[in-house]
PDB file of C-alpha atoms and ligand atoms in Angstrom:
ATOM      1  CA  UNK A 254     -30.843 -35.745 -38.613  1.00 70.00           C
ATOM      2  CA  UNK A 255     -32.939 -33.422 -36.335  1.00 89.00           C
ATOM      3  CA  UNK A 256     -35.880 -31.285 -37.685  1.00 97.00           C
ATOM      4  CA  UNK A 257     -35.412 -28.073 -37.060  1.00 98.00           C
ATOM      5  CA  UNK A 258     -38.432 -25.423 -37.273  1.00 98.00           C
ATOM      6  CA  UNK A 259     -38.674 -21.605 -36.862  1.00 98.00           C
ATOM      7  CA  UNK A 260     -41.412 -19.683 -36.936  1.00 99.00           C
ATOM      8  CA  UNK A 261     -40.778 -16.925 -39.314  1.00 99.00           C
ATOM      9  CA  UNK A 262     -44.185 -15.113 -38.952  1.00 99.00           C
ATOM     10  CA  UNK A 263     -46.920 -16.731 -37.174  1.00 99.00           C
ATOM     11  CA  UNK A 264     -50.188 -14.004 -37.619  1.00 99.00           C
ATOM     12  CA  UNK A 265     -52.398 -14.053 -40.256  1.00 98.00           C
ATOM     13  CA  UNK A 266     -52.373 -11.914 -43.339  1.00 98.00           C
ATOM     14  CA  UNK A 267     -52.254  -8.203 -42.018  1.00 98.00           C
ATOM     15  CA  UNK A 268     -49.743  -9.399 -39.238  1.00 98.00           C
ATOM     16  CA  UNK A 269     -50.381  -7.866 -35.698  1.00 98.00           C
ATOM     17  CA  UNK A 270     -51.018  -5.045 -35.327  1.00 98.00           C
ATOM     18  CA  UNK A 271     -52.461  -4.627 -38.796  1.00 98.00           C
ATOM     19  CA  UNK A 272     -51.778  -1.478 -40.766  1.00 98.00           C
ATOM     20  CA  UNK A 273     -55.119  -0.298 -40.748  1.00 97.00           C
ATOM     21  CA  UNK A 274     -56.570  -1.423 -37.197  1.00 97.00           C
ATOM     22  CA  UNK A 275     -57.405   0.632 -34.358  1.00 97.00           C
ATOM     23  CA  UNK A 276     -58.753  -2.183 -32.309  1.00 94.00           C
ATOM     24  CA  UNK A 277     -57.564  -2.997 -28.883  1.00 96.00           C
ATOM     25  CA  UNK A 278     -55.367  -5.637 -29.090  1.00 97.00           C
ATOM     26  CA  UNK A 279     -53.710  -3.944 -32.348  1.00 98.00           C
ATOM     27  CA  UNK A 280     -53.170  -0.202 -30.227  1.00 98.00           C
ATOM     28  CA  UNK A 281     -51.733  -2.703 -27.726  1.00 98.00           C
ATOM     29  CA  UNK A 282     -49.101  -4.309 -29.856  1.00 98.00           C
ATOM     30  CA  UNK A 283     -47.832  -0.995 -30.980  1.00 98.00           C
ATOM     31  CA  UNK A 284     -47.739   0.266 -27.977  1.00 98.00           C
ATOM     32  CA  UNK A 285     -44.976  -2.009 -26.925  1.00 98.00           C
ATOM     33  CA  UNK A 286     -47.428  -4.140 -24.192  1.00 98.00           C
ATOM     34  CA  UNK A 287     -45.106  -7.265 -23.956  1.00 98.00           C
ATOM     35  CA  UNK A 288     -48.769  -9.365 -23.535  1.00 98.00           C
ATOM     36  CA  UNK A 289     -49.489  -8.290 -27.034  1.00 98.00           C
ATOM     37  CA  UNK A 290     -46.422  -9.077 -29.166  1.00 98.00           C
ATOM     38  CA  UNK A 291     -46.006  -8.093 -32.497  1.00 98.00           C
ATOM     39  CA  UNK A 292     -46.493 -10.728 -35.024  1.00 98.00           C
ATOM     40  CA  UNK A 293     -45.802 -10.752 -38.928  1.00 99.00           C
ATOM     41  CA  UNK A 294     -47.417 -12.801 -41.330  1.00 99.00           C
ATOM     42  CA  UNK A 295     -47.164 -16.516 -42.001  1.00 98.00           C
ATOM     43  CA  UNK A 296     -44.069 -18.583 -42.974  1.00 99.00           C
ATOM     44  CA  UNK A 297     -42.458 -20.856 -41.288  1.00 99.00           C
ATOM     45  CA  UNK A 298     -38.484 -22.359 -41.518  1.00 99.00           C
ATOM     46  CA  UNK A 299     -37.384 -26.147 -41.686  1.00 98.00           C
ATOM     47  CA  UNK A 300     -33.888 -27.437 -42.114  1.00 98.00           C
ATOM     48  CA  UNK A 301     -32.968 -31.057 -41.448  1.00 98.00           C
ATOM     49  CA  UNK A 302     -28.695 -29.842 -41.368  1.00 97.00           C
ATOM     50  CA  UNK A 303     -28.870 -26.546 -39.530  1.00 96.00           C
ATOM     51  CA  UNK A 304     -27.387 -25.059 -42.717  1.00 96.00           C
ATOM     52  CA  UNK A 305     -30.159 -24.852 -45.738  1.00 98.00           C
ATOM     53  CA  UNK A 306     -33.182 -23.710 -45.079  1.00 98.00           C
ATOM     54  CA  UNK A 307     -36.322 -24.634 -46.913  1.00 98.00           C
ATOM     55  CA  UNK A 308     -39.087 -21.769 -45.843  1.00 99.00           C
ATOM     56  CA  UNK A 309     -42.784 -22.737 -45.992  1.00 99.00           C
ATOM     57  CA  UNK A 310     -45.003 -19.537 -47.772  1.00 99.00           C
ATOM     58  CA  UNK A 311     -43.356 -16.333 -48.328  1.00 98.00           C
ATOM     59  CA  UNK A 312     -44.874 -13.883 -46.481  1.00 98.00           C
ATOM     60  CA  UNK A 313     -45.165 -10.063 -47.051  1.00 98.00           C
ATOM     61  CA  UNK A 314     -42.839  -9.424 -44.741  1.00 99.00           C
ATOM     62  CA  UNK A 315     -39.984 -11.549 -45.491  1.00 98.00           C
ATOM     63  CA  UNK A 316     -37.172  -8.913 -45.727  1.00 98.00           C
ATOM     64  CA  UNK A 317     -37.574  -8.163 -42.277  1.00 98.00           C
ATOM     65  CA  UNK A 318     -38.496 -11.456 -41.188  1.00 98.00           C
ATOM     66  CA  UNK A 319     -34.977 -12.540 -42.888  1.00 98.00           C
ATOM     67  CA  UNK A 320     -32.777  -9.984 -40.935  1.00 98.00           C
ATOM     68  CA  UNK A 321     -34.615 -10.887 -37.388  1.00 98.00           C
ATOM     69  CA  UNK A 322     -33.492 -14.477 -37.659  1.00 98.00           C
ATOM     70  CA  UNK A 323     -29.411 -15.151 -37.720  1.00 98.00           C
ATOM     71  CA  UNK A 324     -30.175 -18.955 -38.800  1.00 98.00           C
ATOM     72  CA  UNK A 325     -31.163 -17.256 -42.250  1.00 98.00           C
ATOM     73  CA  UNK A 326     -28.646 -14.586 -42.652  1.00 98.00           C
ATOM     74  CA  UNK A 327     -25.949 -15.085 -45.270  1.00 97.00           C
ATOM     75  CA  UNK A 328     -22.754 -16.967 -44.067  1.00 96.00           C
ATOM     76  CA  UNK A 329     -20.428 -17.066 -47.138  1.00 92.00           C
ATOM     77  CA  UNK A 330     -19.024 -14.507 -49.966  1.00 92.00           C
ATOM     78  CA  UNK A 331     -20.740 -11.489 -51.060  1.00 94.00           C
ATOM     79  CA  UNK A 332     -23.874 -12.608 -52.042  1.00 95.00           C
ATOM     80  CA  UNK A 333     -25.523 -16.013 -49.974  1.00 96.00           C
ATOM     81  CA  UNK A 334     -28.553 -17.113 -47.970  1.00 97.00           C
ATOM     82  CA  UNK A 335     -29.340 -20.450 -46.130  1.00 98.00           C
ATOM     83  CA  UNK A 336     -32.230 -20.292 -47.986  1.00 98.00           C
ATOM     84  CA  UNK A 337     -32.049 -23.380 -50.666  1.00 98.00           C
ATOM     85  CA  UNK A 338     -36.008 -23.895 -51.536  1.00 98.00           C
ATOM     86  CA  UNK A 339     -39.177 -22.801 -50.852  1.00 98.00           C
ATOM     87  CA  UNK A 340     -42.408 -24.611 -50.656  1.00 99.00           C
ATOM     88  CA  UNK A 341     -46.201 -22.332 -50.794  1.00 98.00           C
ATOM     89  CA  UNK A 342     -49.319 -23.917 -49.225  1.00 98.00           C
ATOM     90  CA  UNK A 343     -51.526 -21.703 -51.243  1.00 98.00           C
ATOM     91  CA  UNK A 344     -52.004 -18.928 -53.473  1.00 98.00           C
ATOM     92  CA  UNK A 345     -53.494 -16.292 -50.626  1.00 98.00           C
ATOM     93  CA  UNK A 346     -51.553 -12.747 -50.707  1.00 98.00           C
ATOM     94  CA  UNK A 347     -49.686 -13.572 -47.266  1.00 98.00           C
ATOM     95  CA  UNK A 348     -48.444 -16.743 -48.464  1.00 98.00           C
ATOM     96  CA  UNK A 349     -46.892 -15.782 -51.850  1.00 98.00           C
ATOM     97  CA  UNK A 350     -46.004 -11.481 -51.720  1.00 98.00           C
ATOM     98  CA  UNK A 351     -42.721 -12.439 -50.224  1.00 98.00           C
ATOM     99  CA  UNK A 352     -41.844 -14.468 -53.479  1.00 98.00           C
ATOM    100  CA  UNK A 353     -40.431 -10.592 -54.806  1.00 98.00           C
ATOM    101  CA  UNK A 354     -38.704  -9.856 -52.282  1.00 98.00           C
ATOM    102  CA  UNK A 355     -36.456 -12.942 -53.377  1.00 97.00           C
ATOM    103  CA  UNK A 356     -35.494 -11.889 -56.474  1.00 93.00           C
ATOM    104  CA  UNK A 357     -32.009 -10.828 -57.165  1.00 87.00           C
ATOM    105  CA  UNK A 358     -30.976 -14.032 -58.837  1.00 89.00           C
ATOM    106  CA  UNK A 359     -29.947 -16.519 -56.050  1.00 95.00           C
ATOM    107  CA  UNK A 360     -30.862 -19.771 -56.737  1.00 97.00           C
ATOM    108  CA  UNK A 361     -33.683 -21.727 -55.666  1.00 98.00           C
ATOM    109  CA  UNK A 362     -36.428 -24.147 -55.868  1.00 98.00           C
ATOM    110  CA  UNK A 363     -39.635 -23.496 -55.571  1.00 98.00           C
ATOM    111  CA  UNK A 364     -42.427 -25.924 -55.122  1.00 98.00           C
ATOM    112  CA  UNK A 365     -46.394 -25.458 -55.299  1.00 98.00           C
ATOM    113  CA  UNK A 366     -49.282 -27.357 -56.659  1.00 98.00           C
ATOM    114  CA  UNK A 367     -50.458 -26.774 -60.110  1.00 98.00           C
ATOM    115  CA  UNK A 368     -53.411 -24.141 -59.045  1.00 97.00           C
ATOM    116  CA  UNK A 369     -51.066 -22.443 -57.525  1.00 98.00           C
ATOM    117  CA  UNK A 370     -48.232 -22.386 -59.982  1.00 98.00           C
ATOM    118  CA  UNK A 371     -51.095 -21.338 -62.234  1.00 98.00           C
ATOM    119  CA  UNK A 372     -50.932 -18.074 -60.122  1.00 97.00           C
ATOM    120  CA  UNK A 373     -47.526 -17.191 -60.540  1.00 98.00           C
ATOM    121  CA  UNK A 374     -47.772 -17.892 -64.174  1.00 97.00           C
ATOM    122  CA  UNK A 375     -51.008 -15.069 -64.408  1.00 97.00           C
ATOM    123  CA  UNK A 376     -49.306 -13.084 -62.854  1.00 97.00           C
ATOM    124  CA  UNK A 377     -46.258 -11.768 -64.586  1.00 97.00           C
ATOM    125  CA  UNK A 378     -44.808  -9.746 -61.676  1.00 97.00           C
ATOM    126  CA  UNK A 379     -43.446 -12.966 -60.634  1.00 97.00           C
ATOM    127  CA  UNK A 380     -41.224 -13.191 -63.646  1.00 96.00           C
ATOM    128  CA  UNK A 381     -38.247 -10.987 -61.282  1.00 96.00           C
ATOM    129  CA  UNK A 382     -37.880 -14.599 -60.111  1.00 96.00           C
ATOM    130  CA  UNK A 383     -35.157 -14.847 -63.066  1.00 93.00           C
ATOM    131  CA  UNK A 384     -36.120 -18.689 -64.046  1.00 94.00           C
ATOM    132  CA  UNK A 385     -31.936 -19.143 -64.805  1.00 96.00           C
ATOM    133  CA  UNK A 386     -31.865 -19.184 -60.832  1.00 97.00           C
ATOM    134  CA  UNK A 387     -35.537 -20.018 -59.557  1.00 98.00           C
ATOM    135  CA  UNK A 388     -36.839 -23.509 -60.809  1.00 98.00           C
ATOM    136  CA  UNK A 389     -40.482 -23.731 -60.511  1.00 98.00           C
ATOM    137  CA  UNK A 390     -41.589 -26.968 -59.541  1.00 98.00           C
ATOM    138  CA  UNK A 391     -44.788 -29.059 -59.637  1.00 98.00           C
ATOM    139  CA  UNK A 392     -45.464 -29.987 -55.862  1.00 97.00           C
ATOM    140  CA  UNK A 393     -47.490 -33.050 -56.329  1.00 96.00           C
ATOM    141  CA  UNK A 394     -50.427 -34.390 -53.818  1.00 98.00           C
ATOM    142  CA  UNK A 395     -49.713 -37.806 -51.505  1.00 98.00           C
ATOM    143  CA  UNK A 396     -46.472 -38.326 -52.540  1.00 98.00           C
ATOM    144  CA  UNK A 397     -43.581 -38.035 -50.282  1.00 98.00           C
ATOM    145  CA  UNK A 398     -40.390 -36.426 -52.225  1.00 98.00           C
ATOM    146  CA  UNK A 399     -37.173 -35.277 -50.813  1.00 98.00           C
ATOM    147  CA  UNK A 400     -36.584 -31.527 -51.228  1.00 98.00           C
ATOM    148  CA  UNK A 401     -33.690 -30.573 -53.157  1.00 98.00           C
ATOM    149  CA  UNK A 402     -32.196 -27.517 -54.439  1.00 98.00           C
ATOM    150  CA  UNK A 403     -32.013 -25.643 -57.168  1.00 98.00           C
ATOM    151  CA  UNK A 404     -29.175 -27.788 -58.326  1.00 97.00           C
ATOM    152  CA  UNK A 405     -30.474 -31.096 -57.136  1.00 97.00           C
ATOM    153  CA  UNK A 406     -28.667 -31.555 -54.000  1.00 98.00           C
ATOM    154  CA  UNK A 407     -31.000 -33.510 -51.350  1.00 98.00           C
ATOM    155  CA  UNK A 408     -31.784 -31.386 -48.308  1.00 98.00           C
ATOM    156  CA  UNK A 409     -33.103 -33.861 -46.124  1.00 98.00           C
ATOM    157  CA  UNK A 410     -36.358 -32.738 -45.983  1.00 98.00           C
ATOM    158  CA  UNK A 411     -39.023 -34.812 -46.925  1.00 98.00           C
ATOM    159  CA  UNK A 412     -42.208 -33.204 -48.128  1.00 98.00           C
ATOM    160  CA  UNK A 413     -45.533 -34.735 -48.359  1.00 98.00           C
ATOM    161  CA  UNK A 414     -48.580 -32.965 -49.629  1.00 98.00           C
ATOM    162  CA  UNK A 415     -52.305 -33.613 -49.108  1.00 98.00           C
ATOM    163  CA  UNK A 416     -55.117 -31.570 -49.740  1.00 98.00           C
ATOM    164  CA  UNK A 417     -57.474 -30.013 -46.823  1.00 98.00           C
ATOM    165  CA  UNK A 418     -60.281 -27.929 -47.095  1.00 98.00           C
ATOM    166  CA  UNK A 419     -60.526 -24.807 -47.734  1.00 97.00           C
ATOM    167  CA  UNK A 420     -61.164 -22.051 -50.122  1.00 97.00           C
ATOM    168  CA  UNK A 421     -59.182 -20.357 -53.213  1.00 97.00           C
ATOM    169  CA  UNK A 422     -57.157 -17.602 -52.692  1.00 97.00           C
ATOM    170  CA  UNK A 423     -59.703 -14.431 -52.009  1.00 96.00           C
ATOM    171  CA  UNK A 424     -58.765 -12.521 -55.127  1.00 97.00           C
ATOM    172  CA  UNK A 425     -59.390 -15.796 -57.573  1.00 97.00           C
ATOM    173  CA  UNK A 426     -62.861 -16.411 -56.331  1.00 97.00           C
ATOM    174  CA  UNK A 427     -65.600 -17.216 -58.867  1.00 97.00           C
ATOM    175  CA  UNK A 428     -68.743 -16.100 -57.375  1.00 95.00           C
ATOM    176  CA  UNK A 429     -71.064 -17.558 -60.287  1.00 97.00           C
ATOM    177  CA  UNK A 430     -69.172 -20.555 -59.573  1.00 97.00           C
ATOM    178  CA  UNK A 431     -71.551 -21.143 -56.635  1.00 95.00           C
ATOM    179  CA  UNK A 432     -71.069 -21.441 -52.735  1.00 94.00           C
ATOM    180  CA  UNK A 433     -67.273 -22.953 -52.988  1.00 95.00           C
ATOM    181  CA  UNK A 434     -66.159 -19.435 -55.449  1.00 97.00           C
ATOM    182  CA  UNK A 435     -64.718 -22.254 -57.860  1.00 97.00           C
ATOM    183  CA  UNK A 436     -62.149 -23.661 -55.093  1.00 97.00           C
ATOM    184  CA  UNK A 437     -60.274 -26.845 -55.914  1.00 96.00           C
ATOM    185  CA  UNK A 438     -58.482 -29.502 -54.013  1.00 95.00           C
ATOM    186  CA  UNK A 439     -55.241 -28.478 -54.934  1.00 96.00           C
ATOM    187  CA  UNK A 440     -55.946 -24.537 -53.428  1.00 97.00           C
ATOM    188  CA  UNK A 441     -55.422 -25.505 -50.422  1.00 98.00           C
ATOM    189  CA  UNK A 442     -52.747 -27.906 -48.827  1.00 98.00           C
ATOM    190  CA  UNK A 443     -51.304 -29.193 -45.390  1.00 98.00           C
ATOM    191  CA  UNK A 444     -47.862 -30.653 -45.621  1.00 99.00           C
ATOM    192  CA  UNK A 445     -46.460 -33.367 -43.564  1.00 98.00           C
ATOM    193  CA  UNK A 446     -42.476 -32.841 -43.193  1.00 98.00           C
ATOM    194  CA  UNK A 447     -40.009 -35.415 -41.875  1.00 98.00           C
ATOM    195  CA  UNK A 448     -36.175 -36.141 -41.766  1.00 97.00           C
ATOM    196  CA  UNK A 449     -34.274 -39.123 -40.149  1.00 93.00           C
ATOM    197  CA  UNK A 450     -37.343 -40.730 -38.892  1.00 93.00           C
ATOM    198  CA  UNK A 451     -39.134 -37.120 -37.552  1.00 97.00           C
ATOM    199  CA  UNK A 452     -42.232 -35.665 -38.905  1.00 98.00           C
ATOM    200  CA  UNK A 453     -44.544 -32.862 -38.552  1.00 98.00           C
ATOM    201  CA  UNK A 454     -47.380 -31.165 -39.664  1.00 99.00           C
ATOM    202  CA  UNK A 455     -47.767 -27.812 -40.860  1.00 99.00           C
ATOM    203  CA  UNK A 456     -51.373 -27.000 -41.671  1.00 99.00           C
ATOM    204  CA  UNK A 457     -51.554 -23.004 -41.892  1.00 98.00           C
ATOM    205  CA  UNK A 458     -55.345 -23.216 -43.280  1.00 98.00           C
ATOM    206  CA  UNK A 459     -58.128 -25.073 -42.862  1.00 98.00           C
ATOM    207  CA  UNK A 460     -61.390 -25.042 -42.968  1.00 98.00           C
ATOM    208  CA  UNK A 461     -62.882 -27.991 -40.966  1.00 98.00           C
ATOM    209  CA  UNK A 462     -61.811 -31.145 -39.524  1.00 98.00           C
ATOM    210  CA  UNK A 463     -62.138 -34.121 -41.765  1.00 97.00           C
ATOM    211  CA  UNK A 464     -62.209 -37.458 -41.069  1.00 97.00           C
ATOM    212  CA  UNK A 465     -59.647 -37.834 -43.227  1.00 96.00           C
ATOM    213  CA  UNK A 466     -57.166 -35.158 -41.980  1.00 98.00           C
ATOM    214  CA  UNK A 467     -58.172 -36.755 -38.090  1.00 98.00           C
ATOM    215  CA  UNK A 468     -56.851 -39.793 -39.438  1.00 98.00           C
ATOM    216  CA  UNK A 469     -53.871 -38.505 -40.351  1.00 98.00           C
ATOM    217  CA  UNK A 470     -52.878 -36.622 -37.565  1.00 98.00           C
ATOM    218  CA  UNK A 471     -53.430 -39.284 -35.073  1.00 98.00           C
ATOM    219  CA  UNK A 472     -50.917 -39.859 -33.065  1.00 98.00           C
ATOM    220  CA  UNK A 473     -48.528 -37.161 -34.688  1.00 98.00           C
ATOM    221  CA  UNK A 474     -45.422 -35.613 -32.506  1.00 98.00           C
ATOM    222  CA  UNK A 475     -46.101 -32.286 -33.941  1.00 98.00           C
ATOM    223  CA  UNK A 476     -48.673 -30.038 -35.332  1.00 99.00           C
ATOM    224  CA  UNK A 477     -48.739 -26.461 -36.142  1.00 99.00           C
ATOM    225  CA  UNK A 478     -52.571 -25.320 -37.359  1.00 99.00           C
ATOM    226  CA  UNK A 479     -54.478 -22.790 -38.661  1.00 98.00           C
ATOM    227  CA  UNK A 480     -55.309 -20.524 -35.916  1.00 98.00           C
ATOM    228  CA  UNK A 481     -56.789 -17.318 -37.329  1.00 98.00           C
ATOM    229  CA  UNK A 482     -59.643 -16.806 -35.547  1.00 98.00           C
ATOM    230  CA  UNK A 483     -61.135 -17.778 -32.210  1.00 98.00           C
ATOM    231  CA  UNK A 484     -64.500 -17.592 -32.610  1.00 98.00           C
ATOM    232  CA  UNK A 485     -66.655 -17.946 -36.534  1.00 97.00           C
ATOM    233  CA  UNK A 486     -68.678 -14.348 -35.945  1.00 96.00           C
ATOM    234  CA  UNK A 487     -65.395 -12.584 -34.629  1.00 96.00           C
ATOM    235  CA  UNK A 488     -64.498 -10.174 -36.673  1.00 95.00           C
ATOM    236  CA  UNK A 489     -68.232  -9.316 -37.241  1.00 96.00           C
ATOM    237  CA  UNK A 490     -69.130  -8.906 -33.508  1.00 94.00           C
ATOM    238  CA  UNK A 491     -65.911  -6.707 -32.976  1.00 93.00           C
ATOM    239  CA  UNK A 492     -67.173  -4.414 -35.808  1.00 93.00           C
ATOM    240  CA  UNK A 493     -64.073  -5.055 -38.327  1.00 93.00           C
ATOM    241  CA  UNK A 494     -65.329  -6.960 -41.248  1.00 93.00           C
ATOM    242  CA  UNK A 495     -68.367  -8.701 -42.875  1.00 95.00           C
ATOM    243  CA  UNK A 496     -67.148 -11.888 -43.058  1.00 96.00           C
ATOM    244  CA  UNK A 497     -67.279 -15.242 -41.043  1.00 96.00           C
ATOM    245  CA  UNK A 498     -64.431 -17.884 -40.431  1.00 96.00           C
ATOM    246  CA  UNK A 499     -66.192 -20.135 -42.640  1.00 95.00           C
ATOM    247  CA  UNK A 500     -66.720 -17.723 -45.728  1.00 95.00           C
ATOM    248  CA  UNK A 501     -62.990 -17.186 -45.441  1.00 96.00           C
ATOM    249  CA  UNK A 502     -61.636 -21.048 -45.272  1.00 97.00           C
ATOM    250  CA  UNK A 503     -61.034 -20.957 -41.529  1.00 98.00           C
ATOM    251  CA  UNK A 504     -61.754 -23.263 -39.021  1.00 98.00           C
ATOM    252  CA  UNK A 505     -62.160 -21.445 -35.747  1.00 98.00           C
ATOM    253  CA  UNK A 506     -60.357 -22.117 -32.545  1.00 98.00           C
ATOM    254  CA  UNK A 507     -63.343 -22.325 -30.088  1.00 98.00           C
ATOM    255  CA  UNK A 508     -66.537 -24.492 -30.142  1.00 97.00           C
ATOM    256  CA  UNK A 509     -68.337 -27.405 -30.804  1.00 97.00           C
ATOM    257  CA  UNK A 510     -66.601 -27.461 -34.463  1.00 96.00           C
ATOM    258  CA  UNK A 511     -63.486 -25.623 -33.309  1.00 98.00           C
ATOM    259  CA  UNK A 512     -60.438 -26.875 -33.485  1.00 98.00           C
ATOM    260  CA  UNK A 513     -59.570 -27.599 -29.607  1.00 98.00           C
ATOM    261  CA  UNK A 514     -62.767 -29.655 -30.069  1.00 98.00           C
ATOM    262  CA  UNK A 515     -61.252 -31.443 -33.001  1.00 98.00           C
ATOM    263  CA  UNK A 516     -58.122 -32.243 -31.810  1.00 98.00           C
ATOM    264  CA  UNK A 517     -59.319 -33.343 -28.308  1.00 98.00           C
ATOM    265  CA  UNK A 518     -59.398 -37.042 -29.610  1.00 98.00           C
ATOM    266  CA  UNK A 519     -56.758 -37.281 -31.994  1.00 98.00           C
ATOM    267  CA  UNK A 520     -53.736 -37.440 -28.935  1.00 98.00           C
ATOM    268  CA  UNK A 521     -51.765 -35.121 -30.864  1.00 98.00           C
ATOM    269  CA  UNK A 522     -48.796 -34.891 -28.871  1.00 98.00           C
ATOM    270  CA  UNK A 523     -47.357 -30.708 -29.630  1.00 98.00           C
ATOM    271  CA  UNK A 524     -49.868 -28.192 -30.559  1.00 98.00           C
ATOM    272  CA  UNK A 525     -49.066 -25.114 -32.003  1.00 99.00           C
ATOM    273  CA  UNK A 526     -51.723 -22.502 -33.412  1.00 99.00           C
ATOM    274  CA  UNK A 527     -50.037 -20.343 -36.337  1.00 99.00           C
ATOM    275  CA  UNK A 528     -51.634 -17.664 -38.518  1.00 98.00           C
ATOM    276  CA  UNK A 529     -53.722 -15.986 -36.084  1.00 98.00           C
ATOM    277  CA  UNK A 530     -55.729 -13.062 -37.120  1.00 98.00           C
ATOM    278  CA  UNK A 531     -55.427  -9.790 -35.419  1.00 97.00           C
ATOM    279  CA  UNK A 532     -58.596 -10.309 -34.314  1.00 97.00           C
ATOM    280  CA  UNK A 533     -58.073 -13.036 -32.498  1.00 98.00           C
ATOM    281  CA  UNK A 534     -57.730 -12.788 -28.553  1.00 98.00           C
ATOM    282  CA  UNK A 535     -55.643 -15.742 -28.188  1.00 98.00           C
ATOM    283  CA  UNK A 536     -52.785 -13.165 -29.407  1.00 98.00           C
ATOM    284  CA  UNK A 537     -52.744 -11.336 -25.811  1.00 98.00           C
ATOM    285  CA  UNK A 538     -50.790 -13.762 -23.298  1.00 98.00           C
ATOM    286  CA  UNK A 539     -53.309 -12.276 -20.687  1.00 98.00           C
ATOM    287  CA  UNK A 540     -57.029 -13.138 -22.314  1.00 98.00           C
ATOM    288  CA  UNK A 541     -59.285 -15.562 -20.978  1.00 98.00           C
ATOM    289  CA  UNK A 542     -59.202 -17.443 -24.267  1.00 98.00           C
ATOM    290  CA  UNK A 543     -55.747 -17.830 -24.165  1.00 98.00           C
ATOM    291  CA  UNK A 544     -55.852 -19.384 -20.710  1.00 98.00           C
ATOM    292  CA  UNK A 545     -58.308 -21.615 -22.269  1.00 98.00           C
ATOM    293  CA  UNK A 546     -56.372 -22.813 -25.059  1.00 98.00           C
ATOM    294  CA  UNK A 547     -53.151 -23.642 -23.025  1.00 98.00           C
ATOM    295  CA  UNK A 548     -55.386 -25.343 -20.920  1.00 98.00           C
ATOM    296  CA  UNK A 549     -56.409 -27.641 -23.799  1.00 98.00           C
ATOM    297  CA  UNK A 550     -52.505 -28.404 -23.954  1.00 98.00           C
ATOM    298  CA  UNK A 551     -51.929 -25.490 -27.296  1.00 99.00           C
ATOM    299  CA  UNK A 552     -49.217 -23.575 -27.849  1.00 99.00           C
ATOM    300  CA  UNK A 553     -49.532 -20.508 -29.209  1.00 99.00           C
ATOM    301  CA  UNK A 554     -46.632 -19.379 -31.682  1.00 99.00           C
ATOM    302  CA  UNK A 555     -44.694 -16.330 -31.773  1.00 98.00           C
ATOM    303  CA  UNK A 556     -42.079 -14.546 -34.163  1.00 99.00           C
ATOM    304  CA  UNK A 557     -38.550 -16.319 -33.813  1.00 98.00           C
ATOM    305  CA  UNK A 558     -40.068 -19.563 -31.713  1.00 98.00           C
ATOM    306  CA  UNK A 559     -37.361 -22.122 -32.155  1.00 98.00           C
ATOM    307  CA  UNK A 560     -39.129 -26.560 -31.822  1.00 98.00           C
ATOM    308  CA  UNK A 561     -36.454 -28.899 -32.441  1.00 97.00           C
ATOM    309  CA  UNK A 562     -37.480 -32.841 -33.121  1.00 96.00           C
TER     310      UNK A 562
HETATM  311  C1  MLT B 605     -56.465 -15.908 -45.650  1.00 52.73           C
HETATM  312  O1  MLT B 605     -55.607 -16.699 -44.948  1.00 52.73           O
HETATM  313  O2  MLT B 605     -57.968 -16.051 -45.567  1.00 52.73           O
HETATM  314  C2  MLT B 605     -56.249 -14.910 -46.772  1.00 52.73           C
HETATM  315  O3  MLT B 605     -54.700 -14.829 -46.350  1.00 52.73           O
HETATM  316  C3  MLT B 605     -56.746 -13.718 -46.508  1.00 52.73           C
HETATM  317  C4  MLT B 605     -56.557 -12.654 -47.271  1.00 52.73           C
HETATM  318  O4  MLT B 605     -55.915 -13.055 -48.556  1.00 52.73           O
HETATM  319  O5  MLT B 605     -56.003 -11.876 -46.840  1.00 52.73           O
HETATM  320 MN1   MN B 606     -53.872 -16.458 -44.737  1.00 52.73          MN
END
């Protein structure tokens, strides 16, 4: 079996262009500039058999994302979807709002950590996912399991979830809980996704490279990694926000503590940035920052990009 991966959406929350962004990147993307490709919000799909697909994160752009990718179109009968299962890596809006698109009584298995399942339980709007059709399943940490369909058929795709440095979802921050806003390990996870002896890592949100994480990723064949910001204060410098990357729970791409430097000694064979914020200059194919990232061996994901292992 091969592992087929589709980049469903490659931008961070807000997408590119973001609805209210009038800065250069978003303006170029809106004008059809080929060096500023529009990107939808963060999600990937993976299949072991090319027939049944598991969606990793459900973005607010999901309806358009499904329409844009023939792999995800209905194939059989009057009502059908190749999407059989959904796995969430956190409770952020850009990763859960698309669940609302998946109503209409389609059988799905929905996997998330206890902390993220709690968000779904506490927000009754998610009950539009009819429990007679959508089964919510607790995603264990540090245990590999086979993703299965709602009816319990194995998909041939194996997943291991592990906690990564991160932050609780913005709308769940507890300012009284101290500098980490009440963040718990199950709030942000990375995933090892495997099939038939091939494995990849999907880590769309990560606050820093820890020793543990580095050891896990060492020598990996493929890592999709948090490319939210080029530099920690980029939104402040650009005058478009007041938060640093650190405050948002995202490692920067550049700099001595950045992901390019952190991956340098790890010997990862293929490195792809995902979840890029609209302020990140690596989104622009003709930027100096894009050239630096590519020279360091990184690819910049785009919507519809396909990878096989
Ligand atoms: C993030 O990745 O930091 C969040 O998606 C931000 C947000 O909730 O908009
Ligand atoms: Mn996000």
